[in-house]
């Protein structure tokens, strides 16, 4: 079965771009969340295998999402990558402190993302 | 470029436009905040996020110009939201110019992805604002906060926490949990309630061991003591005071960056008794963005189908004429079904094209602010009926004429503050922009409370320009019509805004191209009102097909009130205008043959046909040789060269590969009612 990746990102263009970048390297199913709340609702419903999240979002921020995932027995093992725009270094480091596995800075090259997906999902 | 990457660029441009649009709307509110000296931190953060997203997106597409300027603006906004630079109107003005530059870049790239221009000057101006920004001082109070709480706060949230510690008395941790299906609404209800009494600094979802429920921990800064907060949020919520105040309450609240004042309604809504709502669709988008060209294509196809249906209808009639034929009857039945379904399809496609005028009005709001500040005038814009819907295409084509009318109102209508004060008016001028549906039409009105139009001044100018003879006696309406004549400008100096080489004549022509009509009313010292009457949609219309000599024309049916046969002997001449009596009123006649110089008035027959056209009170009779019946016609553009032919609004396809011209009823009417002989020249 295709591995599921949850992409939490408020820009629809960015979600589509991330989706097509991942689709280019294999059979992955992308589940999109336009904000943190949607991600919270999707997590218990869909059995996702990996989470990508932006930091600057309305309602709950990406750090809060990371903290939620790492604190929950059901999700704490999930590979988690923060994708954020340059300039939020402090927030990114906080993300790593909270337990994110890696981060990617926008703009990134497609290969960078693809490499991370391969690394965590094989 | 591959089609997928060009589509991705299309997506980017669409989203970028949307972001900039939202930024501009938020900026309007921010401008008010700057004037009042206080601001909702959520607003600042939202604007920051917009610039931030744009930077990231543009970067992904290699649009370095957009990305670098957005980066500078983001930086400035970051300083602003973190309180490192003060919020001033000058800063808002700079942001506005910055966003406009971004918008121009995005627009340019829509035409050609390689489009660019130098943005370094803009970037430098933004940088200058950053000079002298102070770093946030450490707050010893912060040390008292649990590091676990601090760990999930973004830099901005940390700043808000610091601000709250500085200016508010209490910091609470509120724990609650909601049903997984409705938590976002439930949470919104709680947050809205809390926001009236303070600031929700962060919302942390908790990994409590719950099925079908989700827990949250809110960080809330307020001046409300614990007991009162408990009453506010109701029982069942765990409230913990993180920082018992060490000093007596300070009465000063003026330094606080405050949200909206508490709403008048004190309805108590707690998480417990919050109305049960259906699962939210709020965050899960149910809309798609569609290229207007695709809609046009669909509309055209539907149009062709309507015409094909008409052709089948004609075959039916023919078969019927040839006597009882079973196949003929069957075909007729089938045609009726086709007709009904086609109507539904047509209606559906039309509805998809309908958009509220709100977006257009928002744009005008920005223009009012921009132009007003450039001309040193103070103006309030009142908007009514923004949810009125119009065909997307009409809304787009309306933008320029409306912008021009509004600029005129600001430039020539609203007086400078000192003049207004002298006249006992409020210093702040008022422009009212309204839209309302009236039957098949939408009326858009721009009203100002400015100096009004002085008919004598207009008349003198027209004489000076040789547009009318010195001795001409003109009614008030005729004077207003002069304003719509090519090249007429009453402004002493042509301003760089209104005078972009576009006169009211072009505005009028643009409106006519949309089958619309423009009317003006004005009173000296009181103000001017300009009303534009437009059909709700353009693409397919029902039309009355008429013949004059050997030429066929279409009159949009929504402007035809009735048709009749008239005896030539009943025509009378009043003030050199030909009229007939129509139920206690006189109806001015317009001989279409004369307008298009088709017929010789000499050989008139004893009777002729009249199509009575008009909007509301105003009507005229268009004299034609024959009424050929009603038909759906598909409106086509006339193209640039024929765009301004008087009396003609456009061309239409009749279905049997015949193209006919559609009359500009609004234009013909005002010319006739004015009795303008120049029209026939």
Coordinates of N, CA and C in Angstrom, one line a residue, chain B residues 34-252:
Chain B
X34 N -3.3 52.9 12.7 CA -2.2 53.8 12.8 C -2.7 55.2 13.3
X35 N -3.9 55.6 12.8 CA -4.4 56.9 13.1 C -4.9 56.9 14.6
X36 N -5.4 55.7 15.0 CA -6.0 55.6 16.4 C -4.9 55.3 17.4
X37 N -3.8 54.8 16.9 CA -2.7 54.5 17.8 C -2.8 53.2 18.5
X38 N -3.7 52.3 18.1 CA -3.7 51.0 18.7 C -4.1 50.0 17.7
X39 N -3.7 48.7 17.9 CA -3.9 47.8 16.8 C -4.1 46.3 17.3
X40 N -4.9 45.6 16.6 CA -5.1 44.2 17.0 C -3.8 43.4 16.5
X41 N -3.2 42.7 17.5 CA -2.0 42.0 17.1 C -2.2 40.9 16.1
X42 N -3.4 40.3 16.1 CA -3.8 39.3 15.1 C -3.7 39.9 13.7
X43 N -4.1 41.1 13.5 CA -4.1 41.8 12.2 C -2.7 41.9 11.7
X44 N -1.8 42.4 12.6 CA -0.4 42.6 12.3 C 0.2 41.2 11.9
X45 N -0.1 40.2 12.6 CA 0.5 38.9 12.4 C 0.0 38.4 11.0
X46 N -1.3 38.6 10.7 CA -1.9 38.1 9.5 C -1.2 38.8 8.3
X47 N -0.9 40.1 8.4 CA -0.3 40.8 7.3 C 1.2 40.3 7.2
X48 N 1.8 40.1 8.3 CA 3.2 39.5 8.3 C 3.1 38.2 7.5
X49 N 2.2 37.3 7.9 CA 2.1 36.0 7.3 C 1.9 36.1 5.8
X50 N 1.1 37.1 5.4 CA 0.8 37.2 4.0 C 2.1 37.5 3.2
X51 N 2.9 38.4 3.7 CA 4.2 38.8 3.0 C 5.1 37.6 3.1
X52 N 5.1 36.9 4.2 CA 5.9 35.7 4.5 C 5.6 34.6 3.5
X53 N 4.3 34.3 3.3 CA 3.9 33.3 2.3 C 4.3 33.7 0.9
X54 N 4.1 34.9 0.6 CA 4.4 35.4 -0.8 C 5.9 35.2 -1.0
X55 N 6.7 35.5 -0.1 CA 8.2 35.4 -0.2 C 8.5 33.9 -0.5
X56 N 8.0 33.0 0.3 CA 8.3 31.6 0.2 C 7.8 31.1 -1.2
X57 N 6.6 31.5 -1.6 CA 6.0 31.0 -2.8 C 6.9 31.4 -4.0
X58 N 7.1 32.8 -4.0 CA 7.8 33.3 -5.2 C 9.2 32.7 -5.3
X59 N 9.8 32.4 -4.1 CA 11.1 31.8 -4.1 C 11.1 30.5 -4.8
X60 N 10.0 29.7 -4.5 CA 9.9 28.4 -5.1 C 9.9 28.4 -6.7
X61 N 9.4 29.5 -7.2 CA 9.3 29.7 -8.6 C 10.4 30.5 -9.2
X62 N 11.4 30.8 -8.4 CA 12.5 31.5 -8.9 C 12.2 33.0 -9.2
X63 N 11.1 33.5 -8.7 CA 10.8 34.9 -9.0 C 11.5 35.8 -7.9
X64 N 12.8 36.0 -8.2 CA 13.6 36.6 -7.1 C 13.2 38.1 -6.8
X65 N 12.7 38.7 -7.9 CA 12.3 40.1 -7.6 C 11.2 40.2 -6.6
X66 N 10.1 39.4 -6.8 CA 9.0 39.3 -5.9 C 9.5 38.9 -4.5
X67 N 10.3 37.8 -4.5 CA 10.7 37.2 -3.3 C 11.6 38.2 -2.5
X68 N 12.5 38.9 -3.2 CA 13.3 39.8 -2.4 C 12.6 41.0 -1.8
X69 N 11.6 41.5 -2.6 CA 10.9 42.7 -2.1 C 9.9 42.2 -1.0
X70 N 9.3 41.0 -1.2 CA 8.4 40.5 -0.1 C 9.2 40.2 1.1
X71 N 10.5 39.8 0.9 CA 11.4 39.6 2.1 C 11.6 40.8 2.9
X72 N 11.9 41.9 2.2 CA 12.1 43.2 2.9 C 10.8 43.7 3.6
X73 N 9.7 43.5 2.9 CA 8.5 43.9 3.5 C 8.1 43.1 4.7
X74 N 8.4 41.8 4.6 CA 8.2 40.8 5.7 C 9.1 41.2 6.9
X75 N 10.3 41.6 6.6 CA 11.2 42.0 7.6 C 10.7 43.2 8.4
X76 N 10.2 44.2 7.6 CA 9.6 45.4 8.2 C 8.4 45.0 9.1
X77 N 7.6 44.1 8.5 CA 6.3 43.7 9.2 C 6.7 42.9 10.5
X78 N 7.8 42.2 10.4 CA 8.3 41.4 11.5 C 8.6 42.4 12.7
X79 N 9.4 43.4 12.3 CA 9.8 44.5 13.3 C 8.5 45.1 13.9
X80 N 7.5 45.3 13.0 CA 6.3 46.0 13.4 C 5.6 45.1 14.4
X81 N 5.4 43.8 14.0 CA 4.6 43.0 14.9 C 5.3 42.7 16.2
X82 N 6.7 42.8 16.2 CA 7.4 42.5 17.4 C 7.6 43.9 18.2
X83 N 7.0 44.9 17.7 CA 7.1 46.2 18.4 C 8.4 46.9 18.3
X84 N 9.2 46.5 17.3 CA 10.5 47.1 17.2 C 10.5 48.5 16.4
X85 N 9.5 48.6 15.6 CA 9.2 49.9 14.9 C 7.8 50.3 15.2
X86 N 7.6 51.7 15.3 CA 6.2 52.1 15.7 C 5.3 52.1 14.4
X87 N 4.0 51.9 14.7 CA 3.1 51.9 13.6 C 2.7 53.3 13.3
X88 N 3.0 53.8 12.1 CA 2.6 55.2 11.7 C 1.9 55.1 10.3
X89 N 1.2 56.2 10.0 CA 0.5 56.2 8.7 C 1.6 56.2 7.5
X90 N 2.7 56.8 7.8 CA 3.8 56.8 6.8 C 4.2 55.3 6.5
X91 N 4.3 54.6 7.5 CA 4.7 53.2 7.4 C 3.7 52.4 6.6
X92 N 2.4 52.7 6.9 CA 1.3 52.0 6.2 C 1.4 52.4 4.7
X93 N 1.6 53.7 4.5 CA 1.7 54.2 3.1 C 2.8 53.4 2.4
X94 N 4.0 53.2 3.0 CA 5.1 52.5 2.4 C 4.7 51.1 2.1
X95 N 4.1 50.5 3.1 CA 3.6 49.1 2.9 C 2.7 49.0 1.6
X96 N 1.8 50.0 1.6 CA 0.8 50.0 0.5 C 1.5 50.1 -0.9
X97 N 2.5 51.0 -0.9 CA 3.3 51.1 -2.2 C 4.1 49.8 -2.5
X98 N 4.6 49.2 -1.4 CA 5.3 48.0 -1.6 C 4.4 46.9 -2.1
X99 N 3.2 46.8 -1.6 CA 2.3 45.7 -2.1 C 1.9 46.0 -3.5
X100 N 1.7 47.3 -3.8 CA 1.4 47.7 -5.2 C 2.5 47.3 -6.2
X101 N 3.7 47.5 -5.7 CA 4.8 47.1 -6.6 C 4.8 45.5 -6.8
X102 N 4.5 44.8 -5.7 CA 4.4 43.4 -5.8 C 3.3 43.0 -6.8
X103 N 2.2 43.7 -6.7 CA 1.1 43.4 -7.5 C 1.4 43.6 -9.0
X104 N 2.2 44.7 -9.2 CA 2.6 45.0 -10.6 C 3.5 43.9 -11.2
X105 N 4.4 43.4 -10.3 CA 5.3 42.3 -10.7 C 4.5 41.1 -11.0
X106 N 3.5 40.7 -10.1 CA 2.7 39.5 -10.3 C 1.9 39.7 -11.6
X107 N 1.3 40.8 -11.8 CA 0.5 41.1 -13.0 C 1.4 40.9 -14.3
X108 N 2.6 41.5 -14.2 CA 3.5 41.4 -15.4 C 3.9 40.0 -15.7
X109 N 4.1 39.2 -14.6 CA 4.5 37.8 -14.9 C 3.3 37.0 -15.4
X110 N 2.1 37.5 -15.2 CA 0.9 36.8 -15.8 C 1.0 36.9 -17.3
X111 N 1.5 38.0 -17.8 CA 1.7 38.2 -19.2 C 2.9 37.4 -19.7
X112 N 4.0 37.5 -19.0 CA 5.2 36.9 -19.4 C 6.0 36.6 -18.1
X113 N 6.3 35.3 -17.9 CA 7.0 35.0 -16.6 C 8.4 35.7 -16.5
X114 N 9.0 36.1 -17.6 CA 10.3 36.8 -17.5 C 10.2 38.3 -17.2
X115 N 8.9 38.8 -17.1 CA 8.8 40.2 -16.8 C 9.4 40.6 -15.5
X116 N 10.1 41.7 -15.5 CA 10.7 42.1 -14.2 C 11.0 43.6 -14.3
X117 N 11.2 44.3 -13.2 CA 11.7 45.6 -13.2 C 12.5 45.8 -11.9
X118 N 13.3 46.9 -11.8 CA 14.2 47.1 -10.7 C 13.4 47.5 -9.4
X119 N 13.5 46.7 -8.4 CA 12.8 47.0 -7.2 C 13.7 47.5 -6.1
X120 N 15.0 47.8 -6.5 CA 16.0 48.1 -5.4 C 15.6 49.4 -4.7
X121 N 15.0 50.4 -5.4 CA 14.7 51.7 -4.8 C 13.7 51.4 -3.7
X122 N 12.7 50.6 -4.0 CA 11.6 50.3 -3.1 C 12.2 49.6 -1.9
X123 N 13.1 48.6 -2.2 CA 13.7 47.9 -1.1 C 14.5 48.8 -0.1
X124 N 15.2 49.8 -0.7 CA 16.0 50.7 0.1 C 15.0 51.5 1.0
X125 N 13.9 51.9 0.5 CA 13.0 52.7 1.3 C 12.5 51.9 2.5
X126 N 12.3 50.6 2.2 CA 11.8 49.8 3.3 C 12.9 49.6 4.3
X127 N 14.2 49.5 3.9 CA 15.3 49.4 4.8 C 15.4 50.6 5.7
X128 N 15.2 51.8 5.1 CA 15.4 53.0 5.9 C 14.4 53.0 7.1
X129 N 13.3 52.4 6.9 CA 12.3 52.3 8.0 C 12.8 51.5 9.2
X130 N 13.7 50.5 8.8 CA 14.2 49.6 9.8 C 15.3 50.2 10.7
X131 N 15.9 51.3 10.1 CA 17.0 51.9 10.9 C 16.5 52.4 12.2
X132 N 17.2 52.2 13.3 CA 16.8 52.7 14.6 C 15.8 51.8 15.3
X133 N 15.5 50.7 14.7 CA 14.6 49.8 15.4 C 15.3 49.3 16.7
X134 N 14.6 49.2 17.7 CA 15.2 48.7 19.0 C 14.9 47.3 19.2
X135 N 15.9 46.7 19.8 CA 15.7 45.2 20.2 C 14.9 45.1 21.4
X136 N 14.2 44.0 21.5 CA 13.3 43.9 22.7 C 14.2 43.7 23.9
X137 N 13.8 44.4 25.0 CA 14.6 44.2 26.2 C 14.1 42.9 26.9
X138 N 15.0 42.4 27.7 CA 14.6 41.1 28.4 C 13.7 41.5 29.5
X139 N 12.8 40.7 29.8 CA 11.8 40.9 30.8 C 12.0 39.8 31.9
X140 N 12.3 40.3 33.1 CA 12.6 39.3 34.2 C 11.3 38.4 34.4
X141 N 10.2 39.0 34.2 CA 8.9 38.2 34.4 C 8.9 36.9 33.6
X142 N 9.6 37.0 32.4 CA 9.6 35.8 31.5 C 10.2 34.6 32.2
X143 N 11.1 34.9 33.1 CA 11.8 33.7 33.8 C 10.8 32.9 34.6
X144 N 9.7 33.6 35.0 CA 8.8 32.9 35.8 C 7.9 32.0 35.0
X145 N 8.0 32.1 33.7 CA 7.1 31.2 32.9 C 7.7 29.8 32.6
X146 N 6.9 28.8 32.8 CA 7.4 27.4 32.5 C 8.0 27.3 31.2
X147 N 9.3 26.8 31.1 CA 10.0 26.7 29.8 C 9.2 25.8 28.8
X148 N 8.4 24.9 29.4 CA 7.7 24.0 28.5 C 6.6 24.8 27.7
X149 N 6.1 25.9 28.3 CA 5.1 26.7 27.6 C 5.9 27.5 26.6
X150 N 7.0 28.0 26.9 CA 7.8 28.9 26.0 C 8.3 28.1 24.8
X151 N 8.5 26.8 25.0 CA 9.1 26.0 23.9 C 8.2 25.9 22.6
X152 N 6.9 26.1 22.8 CA 6.1 26.0 21.6 C 5.7 27.3 21.0
X153 N 6.1 28.4 21.7 CA 5.8 29.7 21.2 C 6.7 30.2 20.0
X154 N 6.1 30.7 19.0 CA 6.9 31.3 17.9 C 7.4 32.6 18.4
X155 N 8.4 33.2 17.7 CA 9.0 34.4 18.1 C 7.9 35.5 18.4
X156 N 6.9 35.5 17.5 CA 5.9 36.5 17.6 C 5.0 36.2 18.9
X157 N 4.7 35.0 19.1 CA 3.9 34.7 20.3 C 4.7 35.0 21.6
X158 N 6.0 34.8 21.6 CA 6.8 35.2 22.7 C 6.8 36.7 22.9
X159 N 6.8 37.4 21.8 CA 6.7 38.9 21.9 C 5.4 39.3 22.5
X160 N 4.3 38.6 22.0 CA 3.0 39.0 22.6 C 2.9 38.6 24.1
X161 N 3.5 37.5 24.4 CA 3.6 37.2 25.9 C 4.2 38.3 26.7
X162 N 5.4 38.7 26.2 CA 6.1 39.8 26.8 C 5.2 41.1 27.0
X163 N 4.6 41.4 25.9 CA 3.7 42.6 25.9 C 2.6 42.4 26.9
X164 N 2.1 41.2 27.0 CA 1.0 41.0 28.0 C 1.6 41.1 29.4
X165 N 2.8 40.6 29.6 CA 3.4 40.6 30.9 C 3.6 42.1 31.3
X166 N 3.9 42.9 30.3 CA 4.2 44.3 30.6 C 2.9 45.1 31.0
X167 N 1.8 44.8 30.2 CA 0.7 45.6 30.3 C -0.6 45.0 31.0
X168 N -0.5 43.7 31.1 CA -1.7 43.1 31.7 C -1.4 42.5 33.1
X169 N -2.4 42.2 33.8 CA -2.2 41.8 35.2 C -2.1 40.3 35.4
X170 N -2.8 39.6 34.6 CA -2.8 38.2 34.8 C -2.5 37.4 33.6
X171 N -1.9 36.2 33.8 CA -1.7 35.3 32.7 C -2.3 34.0 33.1
X172 N -3.2 33.5 32.3 CA -3.8 32.2 32.7 C -3.6 31.1 31.7
X173 N -3.6 29.9 32.2 CA -3.5 28.7 31.4 C -4.9 28.1 31.4
X174 N -5.6 28.0 30.3 CA -7.0 27.5 30.3 C -7.0 26.2 29.6
X175 N -7.4 25.1 30.3 CA -7.5 23.8 29.6 C -8.9 23.4 29.3
X176 N -9.1 22.9 28.2 CA -10.5 22.5 27.8 C -10.4 21.4 26.8
X177 N -11.5 20.7 26.6 CA -11.5 19.8 25.5 C -12.8 19.8 24.7
X178 N -12.7 19.4 23.4 CA -13.9 19.5 22.6 C -14.1 18.2 21.8
X179 N -15.3 18.1 21.2 CA -15.5 17.0 20.3 C -14.7 17.2 19.0
X180 N -14.1 16.1 18.6 CA -13.2 16.2 17.4 C -13.9 16.7 16.2
X181 N -15.2 16.5 16.1 CA -15.9 16.9 14.9 C -16.1 18.4 14.8
X182 N -16.2 19.0 16.0 CA -16.6 20.4 16.0 C -15.6 21.3 16.7
X183 N -14.4 20.8 17.0 CA -13.5 21.6 17.8 C -13.2 22.9 17.3
X184 N -13.1 23.1 16.0 CA -12.7 24.4 15.5 C -13.7 25.5 15.8
X185 N -15.0 25.1 15.6 CA -16.0 26.1 15.9 C -16.1 26.4 17.4
X186 N -16.0 25.3 18.2 CA -16.1 25.4 19.6 C -15.0 26.3 20.1
X187 N -13.8 26.0 19.6 CA -12.7 26.8 20.0 C -12.8 28.3 19.6
X188 N -13.4 28.5 18.4 CA -13.6 29.9 18.0 C -14.5 30.6 18.9
X189 N -15.6 29.9 19.3 CA -16.6 30.5 20.2 C -15.8 31.0 21.5
X190 N -15.0 30.0 22.1 CA -14.3 30.3 23.3 C -13.3 31.5 23.1
X191 N -12.6 31.4 22.0 CA -11.6 32.5 21.8 C -12.2 33.8 21.6
X192 N -13.3 33.9 20.9 CA -14.0 35.1 20.7 C -14.4 35.7 22.0
X193 N -14.9 34.9 22.9 CA -15.4 35.3 24.2 C -14.2 35.9 25.0
X194 N -13.1 35.1 24.9 CA -11.9 35.6 25.7 C -11.3 36.9 25.1
X195 N -11.4 37.0 23.8 CA -10.7 38.2 23.2 C -11.4 39.5 23.6
X196 N -12.6 39.4 24.1 CA -13.2 40.6 24.6 C -12.6 41.1 25.9
X197 N -11.9 40.2 26.6 CA -11.4 40.6 27.9 C -9.9 40.5 27.9
X198 N -9.2 40.2 26.8 CA -7.8 40.1 26.8 C -7.3 39.5 25.5
X199 N -6.1 38.9 25.6 CA -5.5 38.3 24.4 C -5.2 36.9 24.5
X200 N -5.6 36.1 23.5 CA -5.2 34.7 23.5 C -3.9 34.6 22.8
X201 N -2.9 34.3 23.6 CA -1.5 34.3 23.1 C -1.1 33.1 22.3
X202 N -1.6 31.9 22.7 CA -1.3 30.7 22.0 C -2.4 29.7 22.2
X203 N -2.5 28.8 21.3 CA -3.4 27.7 21.4 C -2.7 26.4 21.2
X204 N -2.5 25.6 22.2 CA -1.7 24.4 22.1 C -2.6 23.2 22.2
X205 N -2.6 22.3 21.1 CA -3.4 21.1 21.2 C -2.7 20.2 22.1
X206 N -3.4 19.5 23.0 CA -2.7 18.6 24.0 C -3.0 17.1 23.6
X207 N -2.0 16.3 23.9 CA -2.1 14.9 23.6 C -2.7 14.1 24.7
X208 N -3.8 14.6 25.2 CA -4.5 13.8 26.2 C -5.0 12.5 25.6
X209 N -5.3 11.6 26.5 CA -5.7 10.3 26.0 C -7.2 10.3 25.9
X210 N -7.7 10.8 24.8 CA -9.1 10.9 24.6 C -9.5 10.3 23.2
X211 N -10.6 9.6 23.1 CA -11.1 9.2 21.8 C -12.2 10.2 21.4
X212 N -12.2 10.6 20.2 CA -13.2 11.5 19.6 C -13.2 12.9 20.3
X213 N -12.2 13.1 21.1 CA -12.2 14.5 21.7 C -10.7 15.0 21.6
X214 N -10.6 16.3 21.6 CA -9.3 16.8 21.6 C -9.2 17.9 22.6
X215 N -8.0 18.0 23.3 CA -7.8 18.9 24.4 C -6.9 20.1 23.9
X216 N -7.2 21.3 24.5 CA -6.4 22.4 24.1 C -5.9 23.1 25.4
X217 N -4.8 23.8 25.3 CA -4.4 24.6 26.4 C -4.1 26.0 25.8
X218 N -4.9 27.0 26.3 CA -4.8 28.3 25.8 C -4.0 29.2 26.8
X219 N -3.2 30.1 26.3 CA -2.4 31.0 27.1 C -3.2 32.3 26.9
X220 N -3.6 32.9 28.0 CA -4.5 34.0 28.0 C -4.1 35.2 28.9
X221 N -3.8 36.3 28.3 CA -3.4 37.5 29.1 C -4.7 38.4 29.3
X222 N -4.9 38.8 30.5 CA -6.1 39.6 30.8 C -6.0 40.5 32.0
X223 N -6.9 41.4 32.2 CA -6.9 42.1 33.5 C -8.0 41.6 34.4
X224 N -8.7 40.5 33.9 CA -9.8 40.0 34.7 C -9.3 39.0 35.7
X225 N -9.7 39.2 37.0 CA -9.2 38.3 38.0 C -9.8 36.9 37.8
X226 N -9.1 36.0 38.5 CA -9.5 34.6 38.2 C -10.9 34.3 38.4
X227 N -11.5 34.8 39.5 CA -12.9 34.5 39.8 C -13.8 35.0 38.6
X228 N -13.6 36.2 38.1 CA -14.4 36.7 37.0 C -14.2 35.9 35.7
X229 N -12.9 35.5 35.5 CA -12.7 34.7 34.3 C -13.4 33.4 34.4
X230 N -13.5 32.8 35.6 CA -14.2 31.5 35.8 C -15.7 31.7 35.5
X231 N -16.2 32.9 35.8 CA -17.6 33.1 35.5 C -17.8 33.3 34.0
X232 N -16.8 34.0 33.4 CA -16.9 34.2 32.0 C -16.9 32.9 31.1
X233 N -15.9 32.0 31.5 CA -15.8 30.8 30.6 C -16.7 29.7 31.1
X234 N -17.3 29.9 32.3 CA -18.2 28.9 32.8 C -17.4 27.7 33.5
X235 N -18.2 26.8 34.1 CA -17.5 25.7 34.8 C -17.0 24.7 33.8
X236 N -16.2 23.8 34.2 CA -15.8 22.7 33.4 C -14.5 23.0 32.7
X237 N -14.0 24.3 32.8 CA -12.7 24.6 32.2 C -11.7 24.8 33.3
X238 N -10.6 24.2 33.2 CA -9.5 24.3 34.2 C -8.8 25.6 33.9
X239 N -8.8 26.5 34.9 CA -8.1 27.8 34.7 C -7.0 27.9 35.8
X240 N -5.8 28.2 35.3 CA -4.7 28.2 36.2 C -4.0 29.6 36.1
X241 N -3.8 30.3 37.2 CA -3.1 31.6 37.1 C -1.6 31.3 37.1
X242 N -0.9 31.7 36.1 CA 0.5 31.4 36.0 C 1.3 32.4 36.7
X243 N 0.8 33.6 36.8 CA 1.6 34.7 37.5 C 0.7 35.5 38.4
X244 N 0.6 35.1 39.6 CA -0.1 35.9 40.5 C 0.5 37.3 40.6
X245 N -0.3 38.3 40.5 CA 0.3 39.7 40.4 C 1.2 40.0 41.6
X246 N 2.3 40.6 41.3 CA 3.2 40.9 42.4 C 3.0 42.4 42.8
X247 N 2.3 43.1 41.9 CA 2.1 44.6 42.2 C 0.6 44.8 42.2
X248 N 0.3 46.0 42.8 CA -1.2 46.3 42.7 C -1.5 46.6 41.3
X249 N -2.8 46.4 40.9 CA -3.2 46.6 39.5 C -2.9 48.0 39.0
X250 N -2.4 48.1 37.9 CA -2.2 49.5 37.3 C -3.4 49.8 36.5
X251 N -3.9 51.0 36.6 CA -5.1 51.4 35.9 C -4.8 51.7 34.4
X252 N -3.5 51.9 34.1 CA -3.3 52.3 32.7 C -3.4 51.2 31.7

